[in-house]
Coordinates of C-alpha atoms and ligand atoms in Angstrom, one line a residue:
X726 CA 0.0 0.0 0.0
X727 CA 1.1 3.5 -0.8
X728 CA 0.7 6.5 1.6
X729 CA 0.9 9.7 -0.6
X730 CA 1.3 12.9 1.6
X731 CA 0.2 16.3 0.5
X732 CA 2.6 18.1 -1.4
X733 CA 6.1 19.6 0.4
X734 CA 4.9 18.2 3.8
X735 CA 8.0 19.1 6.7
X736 CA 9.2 15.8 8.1
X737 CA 9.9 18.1 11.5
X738 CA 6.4 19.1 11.8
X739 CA 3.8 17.5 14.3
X740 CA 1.7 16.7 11.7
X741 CA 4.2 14.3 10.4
X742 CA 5.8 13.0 13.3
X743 CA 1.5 11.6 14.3
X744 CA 1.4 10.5 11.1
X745 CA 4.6 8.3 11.5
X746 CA 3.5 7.2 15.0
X747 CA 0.4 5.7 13.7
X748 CA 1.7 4.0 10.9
X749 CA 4.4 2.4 13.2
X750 CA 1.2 0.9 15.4
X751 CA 0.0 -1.0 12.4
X752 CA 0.9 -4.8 13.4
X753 CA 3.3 -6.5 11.1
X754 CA 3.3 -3.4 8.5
X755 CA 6.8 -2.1 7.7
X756 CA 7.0 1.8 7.0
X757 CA 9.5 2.9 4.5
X758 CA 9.5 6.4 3.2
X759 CA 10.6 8.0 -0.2
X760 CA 11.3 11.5 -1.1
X761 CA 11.3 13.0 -4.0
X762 CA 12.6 16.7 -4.3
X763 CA 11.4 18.0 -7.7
X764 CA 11.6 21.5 -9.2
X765 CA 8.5 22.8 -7.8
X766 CA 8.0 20.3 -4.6
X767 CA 8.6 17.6 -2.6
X768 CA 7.0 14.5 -2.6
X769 CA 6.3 11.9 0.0
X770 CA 5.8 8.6 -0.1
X771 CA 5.0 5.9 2.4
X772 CA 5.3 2.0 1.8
X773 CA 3.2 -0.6 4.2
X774 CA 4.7 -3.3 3.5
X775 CA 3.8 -6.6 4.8
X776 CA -0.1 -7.7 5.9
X777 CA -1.6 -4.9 3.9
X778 CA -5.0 -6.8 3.9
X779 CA -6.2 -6.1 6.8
X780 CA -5.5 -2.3 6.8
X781 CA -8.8 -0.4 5.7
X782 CA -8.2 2.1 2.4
X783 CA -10.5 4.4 4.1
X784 CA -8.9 4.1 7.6
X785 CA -5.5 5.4 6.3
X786 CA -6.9 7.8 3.9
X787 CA -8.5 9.7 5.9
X788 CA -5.3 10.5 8.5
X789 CA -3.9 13.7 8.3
X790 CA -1.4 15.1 5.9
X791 CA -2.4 11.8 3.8
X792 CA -3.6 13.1 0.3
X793 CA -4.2 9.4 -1.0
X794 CA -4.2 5.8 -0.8
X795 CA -3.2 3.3 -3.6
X796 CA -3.7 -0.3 -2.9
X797 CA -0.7 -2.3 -4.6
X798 CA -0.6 -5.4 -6.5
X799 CA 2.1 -7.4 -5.5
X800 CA 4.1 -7.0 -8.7
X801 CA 6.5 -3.8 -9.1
X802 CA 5.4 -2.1 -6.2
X803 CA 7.0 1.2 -7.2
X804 CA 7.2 1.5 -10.9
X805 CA 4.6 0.0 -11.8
X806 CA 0.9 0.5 -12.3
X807 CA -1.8 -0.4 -10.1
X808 CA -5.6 0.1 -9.7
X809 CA -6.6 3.9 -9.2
X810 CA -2.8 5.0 -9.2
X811 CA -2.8 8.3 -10.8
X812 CA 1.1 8.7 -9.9
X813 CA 3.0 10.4 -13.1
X814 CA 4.8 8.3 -15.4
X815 CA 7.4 11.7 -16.1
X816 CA 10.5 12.7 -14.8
X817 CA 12.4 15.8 -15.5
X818 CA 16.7 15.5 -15.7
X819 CA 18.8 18.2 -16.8
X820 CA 16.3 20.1 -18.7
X821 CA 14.8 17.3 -20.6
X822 CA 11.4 15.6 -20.0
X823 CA 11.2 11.8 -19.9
X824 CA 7.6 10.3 -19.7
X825 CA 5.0 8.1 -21.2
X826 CA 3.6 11.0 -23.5
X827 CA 6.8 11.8 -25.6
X828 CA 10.1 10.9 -27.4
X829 CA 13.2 11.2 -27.6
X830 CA 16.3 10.2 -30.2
X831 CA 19.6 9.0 -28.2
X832 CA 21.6 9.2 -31.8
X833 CA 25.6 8.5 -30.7
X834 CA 28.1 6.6 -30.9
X835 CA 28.2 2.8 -29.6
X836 CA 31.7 3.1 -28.3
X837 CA 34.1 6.4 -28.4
X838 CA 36.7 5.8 -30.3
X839 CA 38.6 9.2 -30.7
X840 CA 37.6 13.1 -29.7
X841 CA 36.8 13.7 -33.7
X842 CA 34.5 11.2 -34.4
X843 CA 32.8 12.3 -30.8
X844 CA 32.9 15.9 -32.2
X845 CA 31.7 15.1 -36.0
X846 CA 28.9 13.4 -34.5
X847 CA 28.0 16.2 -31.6
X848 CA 28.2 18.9 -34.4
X849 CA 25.5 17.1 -36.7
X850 CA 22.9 16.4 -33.8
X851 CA 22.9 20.2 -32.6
X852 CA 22.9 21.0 -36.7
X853 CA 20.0 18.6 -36.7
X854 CA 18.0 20.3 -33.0
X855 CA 19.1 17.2 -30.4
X856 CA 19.7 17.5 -27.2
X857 CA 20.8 13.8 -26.4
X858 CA 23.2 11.4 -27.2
X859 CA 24.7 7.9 -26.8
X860 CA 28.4 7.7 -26.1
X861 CA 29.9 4.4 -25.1
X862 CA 33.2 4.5 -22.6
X863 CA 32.9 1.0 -20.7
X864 CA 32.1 -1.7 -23.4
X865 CA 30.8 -5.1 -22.0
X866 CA 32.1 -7.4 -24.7
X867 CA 32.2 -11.3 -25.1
X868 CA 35.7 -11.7 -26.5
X869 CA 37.7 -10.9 -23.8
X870 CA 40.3 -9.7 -26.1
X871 CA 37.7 -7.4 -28.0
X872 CA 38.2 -3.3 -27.5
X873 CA 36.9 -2.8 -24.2
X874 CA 36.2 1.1 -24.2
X875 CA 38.4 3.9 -23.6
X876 CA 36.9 4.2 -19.8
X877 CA 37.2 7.1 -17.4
X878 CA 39.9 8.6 -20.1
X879 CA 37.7 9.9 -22.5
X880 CA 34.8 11.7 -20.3
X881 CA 36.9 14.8 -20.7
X882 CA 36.9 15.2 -23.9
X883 CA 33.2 13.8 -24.5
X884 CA 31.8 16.0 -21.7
X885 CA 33.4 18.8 -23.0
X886 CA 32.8 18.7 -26.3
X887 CA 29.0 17.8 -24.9
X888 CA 28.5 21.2 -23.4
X889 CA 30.3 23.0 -26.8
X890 CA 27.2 21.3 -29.1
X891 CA 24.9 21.5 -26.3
X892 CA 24.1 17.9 -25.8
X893 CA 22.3 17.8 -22.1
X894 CA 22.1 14.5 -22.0
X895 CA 24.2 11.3 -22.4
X896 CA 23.2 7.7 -22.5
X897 CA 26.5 5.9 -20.8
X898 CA 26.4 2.1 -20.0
X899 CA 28.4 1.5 -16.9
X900 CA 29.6 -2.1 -15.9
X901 CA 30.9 -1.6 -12.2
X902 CA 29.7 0.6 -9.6
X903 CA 33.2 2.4 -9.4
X904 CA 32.3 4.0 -13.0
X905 CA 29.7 6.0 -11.1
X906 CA 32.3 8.0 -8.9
X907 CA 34.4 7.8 -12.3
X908 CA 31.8 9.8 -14.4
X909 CA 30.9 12.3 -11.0
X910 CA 34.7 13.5 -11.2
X911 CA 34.9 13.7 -14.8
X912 CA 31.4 15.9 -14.9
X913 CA 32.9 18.0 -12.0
X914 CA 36.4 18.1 -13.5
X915 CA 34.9 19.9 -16.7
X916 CA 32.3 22.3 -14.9
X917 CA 29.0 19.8 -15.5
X918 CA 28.5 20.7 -19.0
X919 CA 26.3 17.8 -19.7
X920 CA 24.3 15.3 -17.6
X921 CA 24.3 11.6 -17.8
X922 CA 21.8 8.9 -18.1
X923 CA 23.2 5.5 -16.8
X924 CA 22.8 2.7 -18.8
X925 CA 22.7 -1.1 -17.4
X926 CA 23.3 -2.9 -20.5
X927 CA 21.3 -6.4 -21.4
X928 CA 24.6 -8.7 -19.5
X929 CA 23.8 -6.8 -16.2
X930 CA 20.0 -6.5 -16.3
X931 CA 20.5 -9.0 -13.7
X932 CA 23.6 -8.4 -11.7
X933 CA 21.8 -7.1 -8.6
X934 CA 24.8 -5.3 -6.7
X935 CA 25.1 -3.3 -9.7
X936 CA 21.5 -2.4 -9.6
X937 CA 21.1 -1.5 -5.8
X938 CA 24.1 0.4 -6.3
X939 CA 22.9 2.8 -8.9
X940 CA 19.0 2.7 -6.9
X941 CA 21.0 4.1 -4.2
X942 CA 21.9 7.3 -6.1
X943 CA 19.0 9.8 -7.4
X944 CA 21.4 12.1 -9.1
X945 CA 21.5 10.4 -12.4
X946 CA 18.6 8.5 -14.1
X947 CA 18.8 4.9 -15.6
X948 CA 18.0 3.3 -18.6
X949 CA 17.9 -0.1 -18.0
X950 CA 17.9 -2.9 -21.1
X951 CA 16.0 -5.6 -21.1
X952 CA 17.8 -9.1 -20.6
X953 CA 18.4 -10.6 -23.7
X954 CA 17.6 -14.2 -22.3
X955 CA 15.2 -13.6 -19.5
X956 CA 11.2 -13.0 -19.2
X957 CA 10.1 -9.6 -19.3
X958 CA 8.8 -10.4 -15.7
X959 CA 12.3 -11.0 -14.6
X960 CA 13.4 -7.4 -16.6
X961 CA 10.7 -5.2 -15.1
X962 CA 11.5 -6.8 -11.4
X963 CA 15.2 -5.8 -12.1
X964 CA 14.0 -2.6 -12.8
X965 CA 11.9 -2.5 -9.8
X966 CA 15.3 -2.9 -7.9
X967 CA 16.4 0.4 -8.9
X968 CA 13.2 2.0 -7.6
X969 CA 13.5 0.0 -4.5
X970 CA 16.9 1.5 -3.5
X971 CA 15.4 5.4 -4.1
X972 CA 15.8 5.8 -7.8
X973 CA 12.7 6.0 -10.0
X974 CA 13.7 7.7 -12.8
X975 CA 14.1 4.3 -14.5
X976 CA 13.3 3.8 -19.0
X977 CA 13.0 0.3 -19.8
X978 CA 14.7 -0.6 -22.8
X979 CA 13.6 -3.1 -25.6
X980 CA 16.8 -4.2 -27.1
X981 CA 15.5 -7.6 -29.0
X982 CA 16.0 -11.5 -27.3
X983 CA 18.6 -13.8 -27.8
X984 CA 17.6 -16.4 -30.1
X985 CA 17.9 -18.0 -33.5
X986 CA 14.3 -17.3 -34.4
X987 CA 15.1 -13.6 -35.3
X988 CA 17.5 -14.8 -37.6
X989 CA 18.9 -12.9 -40.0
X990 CA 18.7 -9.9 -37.6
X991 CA 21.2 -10.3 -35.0
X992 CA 18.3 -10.2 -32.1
X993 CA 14.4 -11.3 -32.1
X994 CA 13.2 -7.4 -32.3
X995 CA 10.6 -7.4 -29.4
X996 CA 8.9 -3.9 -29.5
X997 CA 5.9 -5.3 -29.6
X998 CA 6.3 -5.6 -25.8
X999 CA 6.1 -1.3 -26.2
X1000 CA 2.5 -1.0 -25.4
X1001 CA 2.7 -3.9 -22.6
X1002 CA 5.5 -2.4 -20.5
X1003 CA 3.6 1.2 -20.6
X1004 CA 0.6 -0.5 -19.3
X1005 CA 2.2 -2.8 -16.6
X1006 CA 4.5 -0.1 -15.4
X1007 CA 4.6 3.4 -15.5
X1008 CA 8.2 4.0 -17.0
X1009 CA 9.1 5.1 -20.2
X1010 CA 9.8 3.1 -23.0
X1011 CA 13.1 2.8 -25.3
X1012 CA 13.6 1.2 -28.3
X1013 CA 16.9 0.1 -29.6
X1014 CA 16.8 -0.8 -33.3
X1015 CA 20.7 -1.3 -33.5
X1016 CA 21.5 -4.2 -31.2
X1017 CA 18.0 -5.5 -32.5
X1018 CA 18.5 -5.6 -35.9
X1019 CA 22.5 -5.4 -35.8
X1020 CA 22.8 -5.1 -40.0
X1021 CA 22.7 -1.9 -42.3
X1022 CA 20.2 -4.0 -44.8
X1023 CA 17.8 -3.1 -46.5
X1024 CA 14.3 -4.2 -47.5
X1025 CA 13.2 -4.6 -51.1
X1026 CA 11.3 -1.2 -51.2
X1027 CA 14.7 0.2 -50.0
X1028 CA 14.2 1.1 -46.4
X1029 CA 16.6 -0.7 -43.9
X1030 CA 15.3 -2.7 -41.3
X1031 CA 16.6 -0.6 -38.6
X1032 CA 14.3 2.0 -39.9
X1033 CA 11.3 -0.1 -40.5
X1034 CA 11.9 -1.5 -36.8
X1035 CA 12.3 1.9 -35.4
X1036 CA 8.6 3.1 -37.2
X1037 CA 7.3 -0.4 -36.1
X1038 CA 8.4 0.8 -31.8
X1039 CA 7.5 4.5 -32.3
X1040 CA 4.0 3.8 -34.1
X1041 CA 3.2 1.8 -31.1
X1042 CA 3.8 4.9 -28.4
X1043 CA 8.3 4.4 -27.7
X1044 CA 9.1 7.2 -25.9
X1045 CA 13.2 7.2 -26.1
X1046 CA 15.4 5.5 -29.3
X1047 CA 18.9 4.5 -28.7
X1048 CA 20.8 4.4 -32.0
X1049 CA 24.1 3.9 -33.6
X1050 CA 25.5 6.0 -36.0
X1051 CA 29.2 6.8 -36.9
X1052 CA 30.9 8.9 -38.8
X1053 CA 32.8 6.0 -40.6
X1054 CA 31.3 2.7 -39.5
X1055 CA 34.0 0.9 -41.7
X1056 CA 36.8 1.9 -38.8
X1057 CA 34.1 1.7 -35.8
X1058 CA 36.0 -0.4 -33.1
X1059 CA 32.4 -1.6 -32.0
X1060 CA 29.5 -2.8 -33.8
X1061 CA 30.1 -0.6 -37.2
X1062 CA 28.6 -3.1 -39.0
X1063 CA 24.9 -1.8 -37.7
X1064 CA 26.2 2.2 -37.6
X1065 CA 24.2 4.9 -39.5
X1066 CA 25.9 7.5 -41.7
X1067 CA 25.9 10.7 -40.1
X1068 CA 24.2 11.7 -43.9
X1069 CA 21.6 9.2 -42.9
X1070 CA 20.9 11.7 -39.2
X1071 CA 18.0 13.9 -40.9
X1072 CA 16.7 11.4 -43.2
X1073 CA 16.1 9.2 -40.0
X1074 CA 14.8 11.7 -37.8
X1075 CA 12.3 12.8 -40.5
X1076 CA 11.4 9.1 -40.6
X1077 CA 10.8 8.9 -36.9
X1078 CA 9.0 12.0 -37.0
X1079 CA 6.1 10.4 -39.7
X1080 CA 5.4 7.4 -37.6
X1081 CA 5.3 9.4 -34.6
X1082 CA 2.2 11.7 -36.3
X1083 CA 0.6 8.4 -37.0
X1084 CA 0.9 7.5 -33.4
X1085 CA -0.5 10.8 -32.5
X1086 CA -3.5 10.5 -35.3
X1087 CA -3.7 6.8 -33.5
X1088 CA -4.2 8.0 -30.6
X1089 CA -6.5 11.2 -31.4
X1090 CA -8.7 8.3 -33.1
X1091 CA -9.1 6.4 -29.7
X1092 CA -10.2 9.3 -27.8
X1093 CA -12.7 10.1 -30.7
X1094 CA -13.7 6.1 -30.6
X1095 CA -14.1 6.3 -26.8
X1096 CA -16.2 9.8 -26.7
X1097 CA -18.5 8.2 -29.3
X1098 CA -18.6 4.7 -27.5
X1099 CA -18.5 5.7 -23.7
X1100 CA -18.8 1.7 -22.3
X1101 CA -16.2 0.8 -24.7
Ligands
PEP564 C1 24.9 -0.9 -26.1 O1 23.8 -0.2 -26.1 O2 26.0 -0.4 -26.4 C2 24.9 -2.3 -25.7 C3 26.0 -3.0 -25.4 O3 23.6 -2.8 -25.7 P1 23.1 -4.1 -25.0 O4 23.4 -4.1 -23.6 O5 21.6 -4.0 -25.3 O6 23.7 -5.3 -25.8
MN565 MN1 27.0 -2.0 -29.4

C-alpha cells in the first residue's frame, strides 16, 4: 500500500511526526519512506509493506497530511501500475522531460573511439536540434580480447565537447559501480557541462549489486535494457530494484532476445512488448533498433530494417530511441557493421517524426472512438 502525503509536507512538523507514530502501530506493517525533491516540490511517499490486507483504504486515507491511498498489487510495487494509481509516469533531468507521452532520439556513438569522431557526431545532432546522445566509454564485450572502451579517459573530452554542441544528456552504460564516482569526477572536473543517463546494459540487467548500487543514487537517471535471455517479468523486477533503492527515474529498454528465431537480424526485435511495459508499469519506454536488428540491410522497397523497426516501436507509443550511428562505420571499433551514416541523421529523424504523427492520429482516433462509445 502507498501512503501519498500532501505536497512539500516538513518531516519536522507535528503533523508528520502523528502521522509516523500511527503508521508504526499498524501490526506486522513495515514503513519505509521516499522522497522525492522536484523543481516545484517535494514528494512523500509511504510504503506498508507486509499484511496490507487487513488495513482499511478508508482508515488510512483519511489521516492527516495523507492526500491518497493506492492499494498495490504485489508486482513492481513502485514502478509499476496499479488500480486507481494516478502517480505520473514523467521525470524531468537536466532540462529534458522523460515520460510516457513523448520521445526522444539518443543518436551516438556505440563506443568512443577518438575526440573527432565524438565531435563530428556532436556537431550534426545540434545541426539537426538534439539535445541527447549515446556515447559508449565501458564496453561489456564477449571476447575478452575485443576493445573494451576507452573508460574514465575519454569523459573529458566527451563532456566537453557535450556542453560546446549542447548535448544535455548522455546515455553511458556502466559495468561496475566504481564507473559511477568515475563519471561524477569527470562531470565536475569539466564544470558539468552535460548530464548523464546511466545505462545497465542487457549482460547486467540482472547483476543485482550493480543495480542497488545505482538505486541508491538519485542524481543520475537509468536506462535499464531488457535481458536478452530472461522473461520480461524477470526485466521489469530488475528494474523494480532500482526504484527499491530510491531511484525512480528508470526507461525500460527493448533491445531484441537472444535467439535463433530472429535470424537474420542479429536479435528477435521485441517492440511489440512497447505498449505492454507502458501498461504494466509506468516508466518510459526505449527502443533500440541497432542491437535488435544489428545489419545496415535493407528491405526490397529500399528502407533498412533498422528503420522499418524503429517506425514499427515509435507507431506503437516508444518514448526514447537509442541508435548507432558513426561517422565512418568501416573503422568503428564496435558494432560498425549496424552504424548509421551521419548523412543518414535527418533522413532518420524525419522518418521517426512520420510514424510518430501516426501514433498521435492513432491516438486522437481512440479518444474520438471512446467519446463516441463511452462503455467501450
Ligand atoms: C549498447 O547499447 O551499447 C549495448 C551494449 O547494448 P546491449 O546491452 O543491449 O547489448
Ligand atoms: Mn553496441
Amino acid at each position: 500500500m502507498i501512503v501519498i502525503l500532501e505536497p512539500n509536507i516538513d518531516p519536522k512538523s507535528d503533523v508528520y511526526i502523528n502521522l509516523m507514530d500511527q503508521l508504526a502501530q499498524l501490526p506486522n506493517i513495515q514503513v519505509r519512506v521516499h522522497r522525492e525533491q522536484g523543481v516545484q516540490q517535494t514528494l512523500t511517499e509511504i510504503y506498508l509493506i507486509g499484511d496490507t490486507a487487513a488495513i482499511r483504504l478508508e482508515d488510512i486515507q483519511t489521516l492527516p497530511a495523507v492526500d491518497r491511498v493506492v492499494r498495490v498489487s504485489q508486482e513492481y510495487r513502485v514502478l509499476g501500475r496499479h488500480r486507481d494509481d494516478t502517480r505520473s509516469s514523467h521525470f524531468e533531468y537536466n532540462g529534458v522531460t522523460f515520460s510516457q507521452d513523448n520521445l526522444h532520439v539518443f543518436a551516438g556513438l556505440c563506443a568512443v573511439d577518438n575526440p573527432d569522431h565524438v565531435e563530428m557526431m556532436m556537431k550534426a545532432l545540434q545541426e539537426n536540434g538534439q539535445v541527447c546522445t549515446r556515447m559508449g566509454a565501458y564496453k561489456p564485450r564477449t571476447n575478452p580480447y575485443s576493445f573494451q572502451g576507452h573508460g574514465k579517459n575519454c569523459l573529458p573530452y566527451v563532456f566537453e565537447l557535450a556542453g560546446k554542441y549542447g548535448i544535455k544528456v548522455i546515455a553511458m552504460e556502466i559495468t561496475h559501480e566504481i564507473h559511477l564516482q568515475e563519471i561524477r569526477d569527470a562531470l565536475k572536473a569539466t564544470g558539468n557541462p552535460t548530464g548523464v543517463l546511466l545505462q545497465i546494459g542487457t549482460r547486467n540487467t540482472q547483476n543485482f549489486e550493480l543495480l542497488k548500487a545505482v538505486g541508491r543514487q538519485q542524481e543520475f537517471p537509468v536506462l535499464l535494457k531488457r535481458g536478452f535471455g530472461i522473461t520480461l517479468e524477470e526485466s521489469l523486477n530488475a528494474a523494480e530494484y532500482l526504484a527499491s533503492e530510491g531511484n525512480r527515474k528508470v526507461i525500460f529498454g527493448l533491445r531484441g532476445m537472444k535467439t535463433n528465431m530472429g535470424d537474420p537480424h542479429r536479435n528477435m526485435v521485441d517492440f511489440a512488448h512497447v505498449p505492454v511495459v507502458k501498461r504494466l508499469t509506468r516508466m518510459p519506454v526505449c527502443i533500440d533498433p541497432s542491437h535488435s536488428v544489428g545489419t545496415r540491410a535493407a528491405s526490397s522497397d529500399g528502407i533498412q530494417d533498422i528503420f522499418h523497426v524503429v517506425a514499427q516501436g515509435v507507431i506503437s507509443g516508444a518514448n526514447m530511441i537509442l541508435v548507432d550511428f558513426h561517422p565512418v562505420p568501416g573503422k568503428a571499433l564496435v558494432d560498425g557493421p549496424q552504424a548509421l551514416l551521419m548523412e543518414e541523421l535527418p533522413y532518420f529523424l524525419q522518418d521517426v517524426a512520420i510514424a510518430r504523427q501516426a501514433y498521435e492520429k492513432r491516438l486522437a482516433l481512440q479518444t474520438q472512438f471512446l467519446s463516441q462509445n463511452p462503455s467501450g
